Amino acid sequence: MLYQFSVQLPYTAINLYIEALSAVGIFNYYYEEPIYVTTTSNGYGYETKQQQHIPFYIFAEPEEVENLPDSYTTLIAKQLQLKPDDVKVEIIDDQLDQDPFQTVDLANGWVICYDQESVNMHNQKNVIQLDPQAAFGTGLHETTQDCLRIILDQSFRGRKVLDLGTGSGILSVAAALKGAETVIAVDREAVEREVLLQFGLNELDTNLTVEQADILADDAVLHESGDWIFINIGAEESIALINQHDLLKRTNHLLLSGIVEWNYQSLVELVESGGFTLQQNLQINEWMTFYFSK
């Protein structure tokens, strides 16, 4: 059994309230910053609303604290200078969800599974097994799924792939499952362990290189070329990469995603000016994915 105590506190003074609780040994708390999603020309941004009250949660177990919930209600109200009625109490299920990621069916004969039990249940389908780490690319986002649909509809037999902004490596895994001979996965974060794990889960022996590099940095140099290049990081970032590294001369197949419907024209025009033809355009909600070839 787990008791949850909730109060409304002004965000600007949140650290003072935390100090007051810590002074009496209350350390099990949780709150979210009041971050709001904003629309930008390139997609979405975020801003913090400073002048706002936010929900603040405190947790306690009867095995650790006597006379719950009354003892904590009184103590919390005193330390935060609130009325006891301002402290809301709820008993919550403290059993963690053991399966937060449900199998994703891509509706093309392929599924993304997140554990071995799910893999066994879908043995009649083609499976991508993924351990959803902290890196971007859990397979849940619209852009990732549409990229996968395009990749899994192609043959990469004997091909070399550059995956720029690889995240979890899920697009690299898909290309390898479709026969890619060489995959070079690049990310600004240190994701080598995660990507190697994904390749191991899918029993792939592809010639794989994982590089940590900020290829959008002013002094960045990309030495590689590939039959295919994947970029799933947004329109403006894609334009910057294409121009900085002359990517239109380094490949014959270009997969671009992470692009919102109100900011794609300049990117499409740039790629087509380099001799590429749009072969496929997928869209889920506002998110667009483009496959070009020449």
PDB file of C-alpha atoms in Angstrom:
ATOM      1  CA  MET A   1       0.000   0.000   0.000  1.00  0.00           C
ATOM      2  CA  LEU A   2       1.246   3.453  -0.911  1.00  0.00           C
ATOM      3  CA  TYR A   3      -0.215   6.771   0.223  1.00  0.00           C
ATOM      4  CA  GLN A   4      -0.057   9.729  -2.111  1.00  0.00           C
ATOM      5  CA  PHE A   5      -0.426  13.215  -0.648  1.00  0.00           C
ATOM      6  CA  SER A   6      -0.955  16.030  -3.137  1.00  0.00           C
ATOM      7  CA  VAL A   7      -0.900  19.793  -2.744  1.00  0.00           C
ATOM      8  CA  GLN A   8      -0.866  22.814  -5.038  1.00  0.00           C
ATOM      9  CA  LEU A   9       2.281  24.949  -4.711  1.00  0.00           C
ATOM     10  CA  PRO A  10       3.633  28.020  -6.529  1.00  0.00           C
ATOM     11  CA  TYR A  11       6.345  26.871  -8.915  1.00  0.00           C
ATOM     12  CA  THR A  12       8.583  29.880  -8.294  1.00  0.00           C
ATOM     13  CA  ALA A  13       9.010  28.892  -4.621  1.00  0.00           C
ATOM     14  CA  ILE A  14       9.203  25.141  -5.103  1.00  0.00           C
ATOM     15  CA  ASN A  15      12.762  24.834  -3.752  1.00  0.00           C
ATOM     16  CA  LEU A  16      11.779  26.531  -0.494  1.00  0.00           C
ATOM     17  CA  TYR A  17       8.976  24.027   0.005  1.00  0.00           C
ATOM     18  CA  ILE A  18      11.318  21.130  -0.718  1.00  0.00           C
ATOM     19  CA  GLU A  19      13.724  22.439   1.925  1.00  0.00           C
ATOM     20  CA  ALA A  20      10.881  22.664   4.439  1.00  0.00           C
ATOM     21  CA  LEU A  21       9.895  19.054   3.793  1.00  0.00           C
ATOM     22  CA  SER A  22      13.489  17.833   3.882  1.00  0.00           C
ATOM     23  CA  ALA A  23      13.922  19.440   7.305  1.00  0.00           C
ATOM     24  CA  VAL A  24      11.457  16.904   8.764  1.00  0.00           C
ATOM     25  CA  GLY A  25      12.721  13.918   6.791  1.00  0.00           C
ATOM     26  CA  ILE A  26      10.295  13.959   3.875  1.00  0.00           C
ATOM     27  CA  PHE A  27      12.227  13.086   0.740  1.00  0.00           C
ATOM     28  CA  ASN A  28       9.837  10.982  -1.346  1.00  0.00           C
ATOM     29  CA  TYR A  29       8.195  13.566  -3.551  1.00  0.00           C
ATOM     30  CA  TYR A  30       7.531  14.238  -7.194  1.00  0.00           C
ATOM     31  CA  TYR A  31       6.531  17.182  -9.346  1.00  0.00           C
ATOM     32  CA  GLU A  32       6.641  18.181 -12.982  1.00  0.00           C
ATOM     33  CA  GLU A  33       7.891  21.478 -14.246  1.00  0.00           C
ATOM     34  CA  PRO A  34       5.090  23.495 -15.889  1.00  0.00           C
ATOM     35  CA  ILE A  35       6.415  23.020 -19.403  1.00  0.00           C
ATOM     36  CA  TYR A  36       4.098  23.797 -22.280  1.00  0.00           C
ATOM     37  CA  VAL A  37       4.481  22.761 -25.877  1.00  0.00           C
ATOM     38  CA  THR A  38       4.665  25.612 -28.369  1.00  0.00           C
ATOM     39  CA  THR A  39       4.476  25.523 -32.145  1.00  0.00           C
ATOM     40  CA  THR A  40       7.528  26.775 -34.041  1.00  0.00           C
ATOM     41  CA  SER A  41       8.299  27.130 -37.732  1.00  0.00           C
ATOM     42  CA  ASN A  42      10.276  23.874 -37.587  1.00  0.00           C
ATOM     43  CA  GLY A  43       7.924  21.843 -35.420  1.00  0.00           C
ATOM     44  CA  TYR A  44       7.555  22.203 -31.678  1.00  0.00           C
ATOM     45  CA  GLY A  45       9.297  23.994 -28.851  1.00  0.00           C
ATOM     46  CA  TYR A  46       8.847  24.233 -25.094  1.00  0.00           C
ATOM     47  CA  GLU A  47       8.501  26.991 -22.531  1.00  0.00           C
ATOM     48  CA  THR A  48       8.190  27.038 -18.759  1.00  0.00           C
ATOM     49  CA  LYS A  49       5.286  28.882 -17.159  1.00  0.00           C
ATOM     50  CA  GLN A  50       6.849  30.462 -14.079  1.00  0.00           C
ATOM     51  CA  GLN A  51       3.785  32.127 -12.578  1.00  0.00           C
ATOM     52  CA  GLN A  52       1.750  29.048 -11.917  1.00  0.00           C
ATOM     53  CA  HIS A  53       0.749  26.665  -9.157  1.00  0.00           C
ATOM     54  CA  ILE A  54       1.673  23.064  -9.847  1.00  0.00           C
ATOM     55  CA  PRO A  55       0.635  19.741  -8.302  1.00  0.00           C
ATOM     56  CA  PHE A  56       3.234  18.445  -5.857  1.00  0.00           C
ATOM     57  CA  TYR A  57       3.091  14.803  -4.747  1.00  0.00           C
ATOM     58  CA  ILE A  58       4.487  13.191  -1.605  1.00  0.00           C
ATOM     59  CA  PHE A  59       4.569   9.446  -1.032  1.00  0.00           C
ATOM     60  CA  ALA A  60       4.720   7.316   2.102  1.00  0.00           C
ATOM     61  CA  GLU A  61       4.263   3.677   3.075  1.00  0.00           C
ATOM     62  CA  PRO A  62       2.730   2.521   6.374  1.00  0.00           C
ATOM     63  CA  GLU A  63       5.715   0.210   6.889  1.00  0.00           C
ATOM     64  CA  GLU A  64       7.945   3.276   7.079  1.00  0.00           C
ATOM     65  CA  VAL A  65       5.702   5.926   8.667  1.00  0.00           C
ATOM     66  CA  GLU A  66       3.364   5.397  11.612  1.00  0.00           C
ATOM     67  CA  ASN A  67      -0.264   6.517  11.767  1.00  0.00           C
ATOM     68  CA  LEU A  68      -0.735   7.197   8.083  1.00  0.00           C
ATOM     69  CA  PRO A  69      -2.360   9.114   6.591  1.00  0.00           C
ATOM     70  CA  ASP A  70      -3.183  11.494   9.477  1.00  0.00           C
ATOM     71  CA  SER A  71       0.385  11.888  10.719  1.00  0.00           C
ATOM     72  CA  TYR A  72       1.663  12.964   7.316  1.00  0.00           C
ATOM     73  CA  THR A  73      -1.330  15.154   6.529  1.00  0.00           C
ATOM     74  CA  THR A  74      -0.691  17.176   9.669  1.00  0.00           C
ATOM     75  CA  LEU A  75       3.077  17.321   9.149  1.00  0.00           C
ATOM     76  CA  ILE A  76       2.865  18.315   5.494  1.00  0.00           C
ATOM     77  CA  ALA A  77       0.319  21.039   6.199  1.00  0.00           C
ATOM     78  CA  LYS A  78       2.487  22.439   8.998  1.00  0.00           C
ATOM     79  CA  GLN A  79       5.715  22.482   6.981  1.00  0.00           C
ATOM     80  CA  LEU A  80       4.109  23.980   3.902  1.00  0.00           C
ATOM     81  CA  GLN A  81       1.978  26.425   5.910  1.00  0.00           C
ATOM     82  CA  LEU A  82      -1.243  25.031   4.510  1.00  0.00           C
ATOM     83  CA  LYS A  83      -4.539  23.938   5.999  1.00  0.00           C
ATOM     84  CA  PRO A  84      -4.930  20.172   6.494  1.00  0.00           C
ATOM     85  CA  ASP A  85      -7.863  20.273   4.067  1.00  0.00           C
ATOM     86  CA  ASP A  86      -5.445  21.503   1.383  1.00  0.00           C
ATOM     87  CA  VAL A  87      -3.607  18.179   1.533  1.00  0.00           C
ATOM     88  CA  LYS A  88      -5.386  15.567  -0.589  1.00  0.00           C
ATOM     89  CA  VAL A  89      -4.817  11.909   0.223  1.00  0.00           C
ATOM     90  CA  GLU A  90      -5.131   8.931  -2.079  1.00  0.00           C
ATOM     91  CA  ILE A  91      -4.175   5.272  -1.866  1.00  0.00           C
ATOM     92  CA  ILE A  92      -2.493   4.207  -5.095  1.00  0.00           C
ATOM     93  CA  ASP A  93      -1.349   0.953  -6.617  1.00  0.00           C
ATOM     94  CA  ASP A  94       2.390   0.778  -6.047  1.00  0.00           C
ATOM     95  CA  GLN A  95       2.903  -2.138  -8.427  1.00  0.00           C
ATOM     96  CA  LEU A  96       4.915  -0.861 -11.364  1.00  0.00           C
ATOM     97  CA  ASP A  97       3.680  -1.643 -14.830  1.00  0.00           C
ATOM     98  CA  GLN A  98       5.871  -4.486 -16.017  1.00  0.00           C
ATOM     99  CA  ASP A  99       5.003  -3.982 -19.671  1.00  0.00           C
ATOM    100  CA  PRO A 100       4.878  -0.254 -20.458  1.00  0.00           C
ATOM    101  CA  PHE A 101       5.600  -0.847 -24.140  1.00  0.00           C
ATOM    102  CA  GLN A 102       2.961  -2.690 -26.103  1.00  0.00           C
ATOM    103  CA  THR A 103       3.755  -4.452 -29.361  1.00  0.00           C
ATOM    104  CA  VAL A 104       3.512  -2.111 -32.360  1.00  0.00           C
ATOM    105  CA  ASP A 105       1.956  -3.591 -35.500  1.00  0.00           C
ATOM    106  CA  LEU A 106       3.190  -1.710 -38.560  1.00  0.00           C
ATOM    107  CA  ALA A 107       0.373  -3.216 -40.655  1.00  0.00           C
ATOM    108  CA  ASN A 108       2.801  -4.502 -43.282  1.00  0.00           C
ATOM    109  CA  GLY A 109       3.615  -7.919 -41.872  1.00  0.00           C
ATOM    110  CA  TRP A 110       6.129  -6.505 -39.393  1.00  0.00           C
ATOM    111  CA  VAL A 111       5.793  -5.858 -35.660  1.00  0.00           C
ATOM    112  CA  ILE A 112       8.003  -4.184 -33.070  1.00  0.00           C
ATOM    113  CA  CYS A 113       8.277  -6.260 -29.887  1.00  0.00           C
ATOM    114  CA  TYR A 114       9.827  -5.175 -26.608  1.00  0.00           C
ATOM    115  CA  ASP A 115      10.319  -8.498 -24.831  1.00  0.00           C
ATOM    116  CA  GLN A 116      10.867 -12.146 -25.656  1.00  0.00           C
ATOM    117  CA  GLU A 117       7.348 -13.135 -24.647  1.00  0.00           C
ATOM    118  CA  SER A 118       5.916 -10.783 -27.266  1.00  0.00           C
ATOM    119  CA  VAL A 119       8.367 -12.101 -29.846  1.00  0.00           C
ATOM    120  CA  ASN A 120       7.148 -15.642 -29.189  1.00  0.00           C
ATOM    121  CA  MET A 121       3.511 -14.557 -29.495  1.00  0.00           C
ATOM    122  CA  HIS A 122       4.130 -13.053 -32.945  1.00  0.00           C
ATOM    123  CA  ASN A 123       6.119 -15.865 -34.492  1.00  0.00           C
ATOM    124  CA  GLN A 124       3.956 -15.746 -37.617  1.00  0.00           C
ATOM    125  CA  LYS A 125       5.115 -12.212 -38.409  1.00  0.00           C
ATOM    126  CA  ASN A 126       8.399 -10.512 -39.136  1.00  0.00           C
ATOM    127  CA  VAL A 127       9.716  -9.087 -35.886  1.00  0.00           C
ATOM    128  CA  ILE A 128      11.948  -6.205 -34.907  1.00  0.00           C
ATOM    129  CA  GLN A 129      12.933  -6.710 -31.280  1.00  0.00           C
ATOM    130  CA  LEU A 130      13.759  -3.514 -29.429  1.00  0.00           C
ATOM    131  CA  ASP A 131      14.933  -2.704 -25.943  1.00  0.00           C
ATOM    132  CA  PRO A 132      13.545   0.837 -25.507  1.00  0.00           C
ATOM    133  CA  GLN A 133      16.399   2.631 -23.817  1.00  0.00           C
ATOM    134  CA  ALA A 134      16.681   6.325 -23.146  1.00  0.00           C
ATOM    135  CA  ALA A 135      17.824   7.036 -26.691  1.00  0.00           C
ATOM    136  CA  PHE A 136      15.353   8.497 -29.150  1.00  0.00           C
ATOM    137  CA  GLY A 137      13.630   5.899 -31.287  1.00  0.00           C
ATOM    138  CA  THR A 138      11.332   3.646 -29.272  1.00  0.00           C
ATOM    139  CA  GLY A 139       9.218   2.847 -32.314  1.00  0.00           C
ATOM    140  CA  LEU A 140       6.187   4.638 -30.903  1.00  0.00           C
ATOM    141  CA  HIS A 141       6.498   7.960 -32.708  1.00  0.00           C
ATOM    142  CA  GLU A 142       4.759   8.497 -36.033  1.00  0.00           C
ATOM    143  CA  THR A 143       7.987   9.443 -37.801  1.00  0.00           C
ATOM    144  CA  THR A 144       9.773   6.291 -36.696  1.00  0.00           C
ATOM    145  CA  GLN A 145       6.922   4.062 -37.808  1.00  0.00           C
ATOM    146  CA  ASP A 146       6.643   5.634 -41.254  1.00  0.00           C
ATOM    147  CA  CYS A 147      10.411   5.407 -41.742  1.00  0.00           C
ATOM    148  CA  LEU A 148      10.205   1.735 -40.851  1.00  0.00           C
ATOM    149  CA  ARG A 149       7.372   1.143 -43.307  1.00  0.00           C
ATOM    150  CA  ILE A 150       9.455   2.582 -46.130  1.00  0.00           C
ATOM    151  CA  ILE A 151      12.652   0.768 -45.130  1.00  0.00           C
ATOM    152  CA  LEU A 152      10.949  -2.592 -44.685  1.00  0.00           C
ATOM    153  CA  ASP A 153       9.402  -2.296 -48.137  1.00  0.00           C
ATOM    154  CA  GLN A 154      12.850  -2.074 -49.757  1.00  0.00           C
ATOM    155  CA  SER A 155      15.726  -4.452 -50.399  1.00  0.00           C
ATOM    156  CA  PHE A 156      19.013  -3.314 -48.916  1.00  0.00           C
ATOM    157  CA  ARG A 157      20.918  -6.363 -50.083  1.00  0.00           C
ATOM    158  CA  GLY A 158      24.593  -5.446 -50.283  1.00  0.00           C
ATOM    159  CA  ARG A 159      23.894  -1.760 -49.592  1.00  0.00           C
ATOM    160  CA  LYS A 160      25.692   0.708 -47.331  1.00  0.00           C
ATOM    161  CA  VAL A 161      23.529   2.860 -45.047  1.00  0.00           C
ATOM    162  CA  LEU A 162      24.296   6.065 -43.156  1.00  0.00           C
ATOM    163  CA  ASP A 163      21.871   6.616 -40.283  1.00  0.00           C
ATOM    164  CA  LEU A 164      22.397  10.203 -39.144  1.00  0.00           C
ATOM    165  CA  GLY A 165      20.866  10.812 -35.725  1.00  0.00           C
ATOM    166  CA  THR A 166      20.437   7.110 -35.069  1.00  0.00           C
ATOM    167  CA  GLY A 167      19.079   7.297 -31.494  1.00  0.00           C
ATOM    168  CA  SER A 168      18.215   3.759 -30.423  1.00  0.00           C
ATOM    169  CA  GLY A 169      19.339   2.423 -33.809  1.00  0.00           C
ATOM    170  CA  ILE A 170      15.932   1.101 -34.793  1.00  0.00           C
ATOM    171  CA  LEU A 171      16.168   2.331 -38.400  1.00  0.00           C
ATOM    172  CA  SER A 172      19.635   0.819 -38.716  1.00  0.00           C
ATOM    173  CA  VAL A 173      18.275  -2.474 -37.397  1.00  0.00           C
ATOM    174  CA  ALA A 174      15.484  -2.420 -39.980  1.00  0.00           C
ATOM    175  CA  ALA A 175      17.946  -1.795 -42.814  1.00  0.00           C
ATOM    176  CA  ALA A 176      20.137  -4.634 -41.577  1.00  0.00           C
ATOM    177  CA  LEU A 177      17.151  -6.978 -41.374  1.00  0.00           C
ATOM    178  CA  LYS A 178      16.473  -6.130 -45.020  1.00  0.00           C
ATOM    179  CA  GLY A 179      19.984  -7.105 -46.034  1.00  0.00           C
ATOM    180  CA  ALA A 180      22.190  -4.029 -45.589  1.00  0.00           C
ATOM    181  CA  GLU A 181      25.827  -5.054 -45.746  1.00  0.00           C
ATOM    182  CA  THR A 182      27.274  -2.029 -43.942  1.00  0.00           C
ATOM    183  CA  VAL A 183      25.607   0.366 -41.509  1.00  0.00           C
ATOM    184  CA  ILE A 184      27.214   3.489 -40.095  1.00  0.00           C
ATOM    185  CA  ALA A 185      25.085   4.905 -37.281  1.00  0.00           C
ATOM    186  CA  VAL A 186      25.925   8.415 -36.076  1.00  0.00           C
ATOM    187  CA  ASP A 187      24.547  10.310 -33.092  1.00  0.00           C
ATOM    188  CA  ARG A 188      25.637  13.267 -30.995  1.00  0.00           C
ATOM    189  CA  GLU A 189      24.991  11.183 -27.868  1.00  0.00           C
ATOM    190  CA  ALA A 190      26.949   8.136 -26.718  1.00  0.00           C
ATOM    191  CA  VAL A 191      24.547   5.460 -27.995  1.00  0.00           C
ATOM    192  CA  GLU A 192      26.961   2.737 -29.060  1.00  0.00           C
ATOM    193  CA  ARG A 193      25.950   0.395 -26.236  1.00  0.00           C
ATOM    194  CA  GLU A 194      22.245   0.773 -27.046  1.00  0.00           C
ATOM    195  CA  VAL A 195      22.680   0.270 -30.784  1.00  0.00           C
ATOM    196  CA  LEU A 196      24.903  -2.784 -30.316  1.00  0.00           C
ATOM    197  CA  LEU A 197      22.292  -4.190 -27.944  1.00  0.00           C
ATOM    198  CA  GLN A 198      19.532  -3.778 -30.550  1.00  0.00           C
ATOM    199  CA  PHE A 199      21.620  -5.519 -33.201  1.00  0.00           C
ATOM    200  CA  GLY A 200      22.345  -8.337 -30.765  1.00  0.00           C
ATOM    201  CA  LEU A 201      18.678  -8.794 -29.884  1.00  0.00           C
ATOM    202  CA  ASN A 202      17.894  -9.180 -33.586  1.00  0.00           C
ATOM    203  CA  GLU A 203      20.836 -11.562 -34.131  1.00  0.00           C
ATOM    204  CA  LEU A 204      22.391  -9.387 -36.816  1.00  0.00           C
ATOM    205  CA  ASP A 205      25.977  -9.750 -37.980  1.00  0.00           C
ATOM    206  CA  THR A 206      25.942  -6.691 -40.217  1.00  0.00           C
ATOM    207  CA  ASN A 207      29.146  -4.688 -40.564  1.00  0.00           C
ATOM    208  CA  LEU A 208      28.145  -2.008 -38.046  1.00  0.00           C
ATOM    209  CA  THR A 209      29.971   1.138 -36.956  1.00  0.00           C
ATOM    210  CA  VAL A 210      28.511   3.460 -34.319  1.00  0.00           C
ATOM    211  CA  GLU A 211      30.037   6.930 -34.147  1.00  0.00           C
ATOM    212  CA  GLN A 212      29.486   9.699 -31.612  1.00  0.00           C
ATOM    213  CA  ALA A 213      29.658  13.040 -33.406  1.00  0.00           C
ATOM    214  CA  ASP A 214      27.739  16.293 -33.534  1.00  0.00           C
ATOM    215  CA  ILE A 215      27.557  16.521 -37.305  1.00  0.00           C
ATOM    216  CA  LEU A 216      25.617  19.788 -37.064  1.00  0.00           C
ATOM    217  CA  ALA A 217      28.559  21.523 -35.394  1.00  0.00           C
ATOM    218  CA  ASP A 218      30.242  24.205 -37.487  1.00  0.00           C
ATOM    219  CA  ASP A 219      33.530  22.313 -37.677  1.00  0.00           C
ATOM    220  CA  ALA A 220      32.008  18.856 -38.170  1.00  0.00           C
ATOM    221  CA  VAL A 221      33.238  16.766 -41.088  1.00  0.00           C
ATOM    222  CA  LEU A 222      31.395  13.718 -42.394  1.00  0.00           C
ATOM    223  CA  HIS A 223      33.694  11.495 -44.415  1.00  0.00           C
ATOM    224  CA  GLU A 224      31.290   8.713 -45.319  1.00  0.00           C
ATOM    225  CA  SER A 225      28.989   8.175 -48.287  1.00  0.00           C
ATOM    226  CA  GLY A 226      26.257   5.570 -48.609  1.00  0.00           C
ATOM    227  CA  ASP A 227      23.740   4.017 -50.937  1.00  0.00           C
ATOM    228  CA  TRP A 228      21.104   5.214 -48.474  1.00  0.00           C
ATOM    229  CA  ILE A 229      21.076   8.067 -45.973  1.00  0.00           C
ATOM    230  CA  PHE A 230      18.484   8.268 -43.175  1.00  0.00           C
ATOM    231  CA  ILE A 231      17.771  11.568 -41.387  1.00  0.00           C
ATOM    232  CA  ASN A 232      14.888  11.662 -38.906  1.00  0.00           C
ATOM    233  CA  ILE A 233      15.498  14.912 -37.035  1.00  0.00           C
ATOM    234  CA  GLY A 234      13.457  17.703 -38.653  1.00  0.00           C
ATOM    235  CA  ALA A 235      13.336  19.872 -41.759  1.00  0.00           C
ATOM    236  CA  GLU A 236      15.728  22.640 -40.762  1.00  0.00           C
ATOM    237  CA  GLU A 237      18.245  20.178 -39.369  1.00  0.00           C
ATOM    238  CA  SER A 238      18.010  18.104 -42.545  1.00  0.00           C
ATOM    239  CA  ILE A 239      18.620  21.177 -44.707  1.00  0.00           C
ATOM    240  CA  ALA A 240      21.638  22.114 -42.581  1.00  0.00           C
ATOM    241  CA  LEU A 241      23.119  18.614 -42.851  1.00  0.00           C
ATOM    242  CA  ILE A 242      22.521  18.392 -46.586  1.00  0.00           C
ATOM    243  CA  ASN A 243      24.206  21.728 -47.224  1.00  0.00           C
ATOM    244  CA  GLN A 244      27.060  21.358 -44.767  1.00  0.00           C
ATOM    245  CA  HIS A 245      28.067  17.861 -45.847  1.00  0.00           C
ATOM    246  CA  ASP A 246      26.995  17.973 -49.502  1.00  0.00           C
ATOM    247  CA  LEU A 247      24.822  14.919 -48.900  1.00  0.00           C
ATOM    248  CA  LEU A 248      23.020  15.072 -52.244  1.00  0.00           C
ATOM    249  CA  LYS A 249      26.276  14.002 -53.887  1.00  0.00           C
ATOM    250  CA  ARG A 250      26.932  11.227 -51.381  1.00  0.00           C
ATOM    251  CA  THR A 251      23.899   8.998 -51.947  1.00  0.00           C
ATOM    252  CA  ASN A 252      21.221   7.854 -54.378  1.00  0.00           C
ATOM    253  CA  HIS A 253      18.526   7.198 -51.791  1.00  0.00           C
ATOM    254  CA  LEU A 254      17.465   9.689 -49.130  1.00  0.00           C
ATOM    255  CA  LEU A 255      14.946   9.033 -46.342  1.00  0.00           C
ATOM    256  CA  LEU A 256      13.911  12.189 -44.486  1.00  0.00           C
ATOM    257  CA  SER A 257      11.512  12.429 -41.558  1.00  0.00           C
ATOM    258  CA  GLY A 258      10.715  14.290 -38.349  1.00  0.00           C
ATOM    259  CA  ILE A 259       9.151  16.941 -40.579  1.00  0.00           C
ATOM    260  CA  VAL A 260       5.953  18.834 -39.789  1.00  0.00           C
ATOM    261  CA  GLU A 261       3.374  19.579 -42.451  1.00  0.00           C
ATOM    262  CA  TRP A 262       3.815  23.348 -42.185  1.00  0.00           C
ATOM    263  CA  ASN A 263       7.571  23.265 -42.860  1.00  0.00           C
ATOM    264  CA  TYR A 264       8.533  20.865 -45.617  1.00  0.00           C
ATOM    265  CA  GLN A 265       8.516  22.822 -48.899  1.00  0.00           C
ATOM    266  CA  SER A 266      12.048  24.229 -48.679  1.00  0.00           C
ATOM    267  CA  LEU A 267      13.475  20.811 -47.898  1.00  0.00           C
ATOM    268  CA  VAL A 268      11.672  19.118 -50.780  1.00  0.00           C
ATOM    269  CA  GLU A 269      12.771  21.852 -53.187  1.00  0.00           C
ATOM    270  CA  LEU A 270      16.387  21.537 -52.049  1.00  0.00           C
ATOM    271  CA  VAL A 271      16.471  17.767 -52.529  1.00  0.00           C
ATOM    272  CA  GLU A 272      14.739  17.883 -55.901  1.00  0.00           C
ATOM    273  CA  SER A 273      17.178  20.557 -57.078  1.00  0.00           C
ATOM    274  CA  GLY A 274      19.931  17.999 -56.540  1.00  0.00           C
ATOM    275  CA  GLY A 275      18.435  15.616 -59.082  1.00  0.00           C
ATOM    276  CA  PHE A 276      16.316  13.533 -56.722  1.00  0.00           C
ATOM    277  CA  THR A 277      12.748  12.424 -57.387  1.00  0.00           C
ATOM    278  CA  LEU A 278      10.150  11.969 -54.669  1.00  0.00           C
ATOM    279  CA  GLN A 279       9.240   8.281 -54.587  1.00  0.00           C
ATOM    280  CA  GLN A 280       7.076   8.101 -51.499  1.00  0.00           C
ATOM    281  CA  ASN A 281       5.476  10.469 -49.018  1.00  0.00           C
ATOM    282  CA  LEU A 282       3.803   9.165 -45.851  1.00  0.00           C
ATOM    283  CA  GLN A 283       2.027  11.211 -43.213  1.00  0.00           C
ATOM    284  CA  ILE A 284       0.540  10.470 -39.795  1.00  0.00           C
ATOM    285  CA  ASN A 285      -1.116  13.428 -38.112  1.00  0.00           C
ATOM    286  CA  GLU A 286       1.166  16.415 -38.763  1.00  0.00           C
ATOM    287  CA  TRP A 287       4.332  14.332 -39.199  1.00  0.00           C
ATOM    288  CA  MET A 288       5.666  13.776 -42.721  1.00  0.00           C
ATOM    289  CA  THR A 289       8.200  11.306 -44.117  1.00  0.00           C
ATOM    290  CA  PHE A 290       9.792  11.514 -47.568  1.00  0.00           C
ATOM    291  CA  TYR A 291      11.724   8.971 -49.624  1.00  0.00           C
ATOM    292  CA  PHE A 292      13.733  10.376 -52.550  1.00  0.00           C
ATOM    293  CA  SER A 293      15.955   8.605 -55.067  1.00  0.00           C
ATOM    294  CA  LYS A 294      17.916   9.434 -58.201  1.00  0.00           C
TER     295      LYS A 294
END
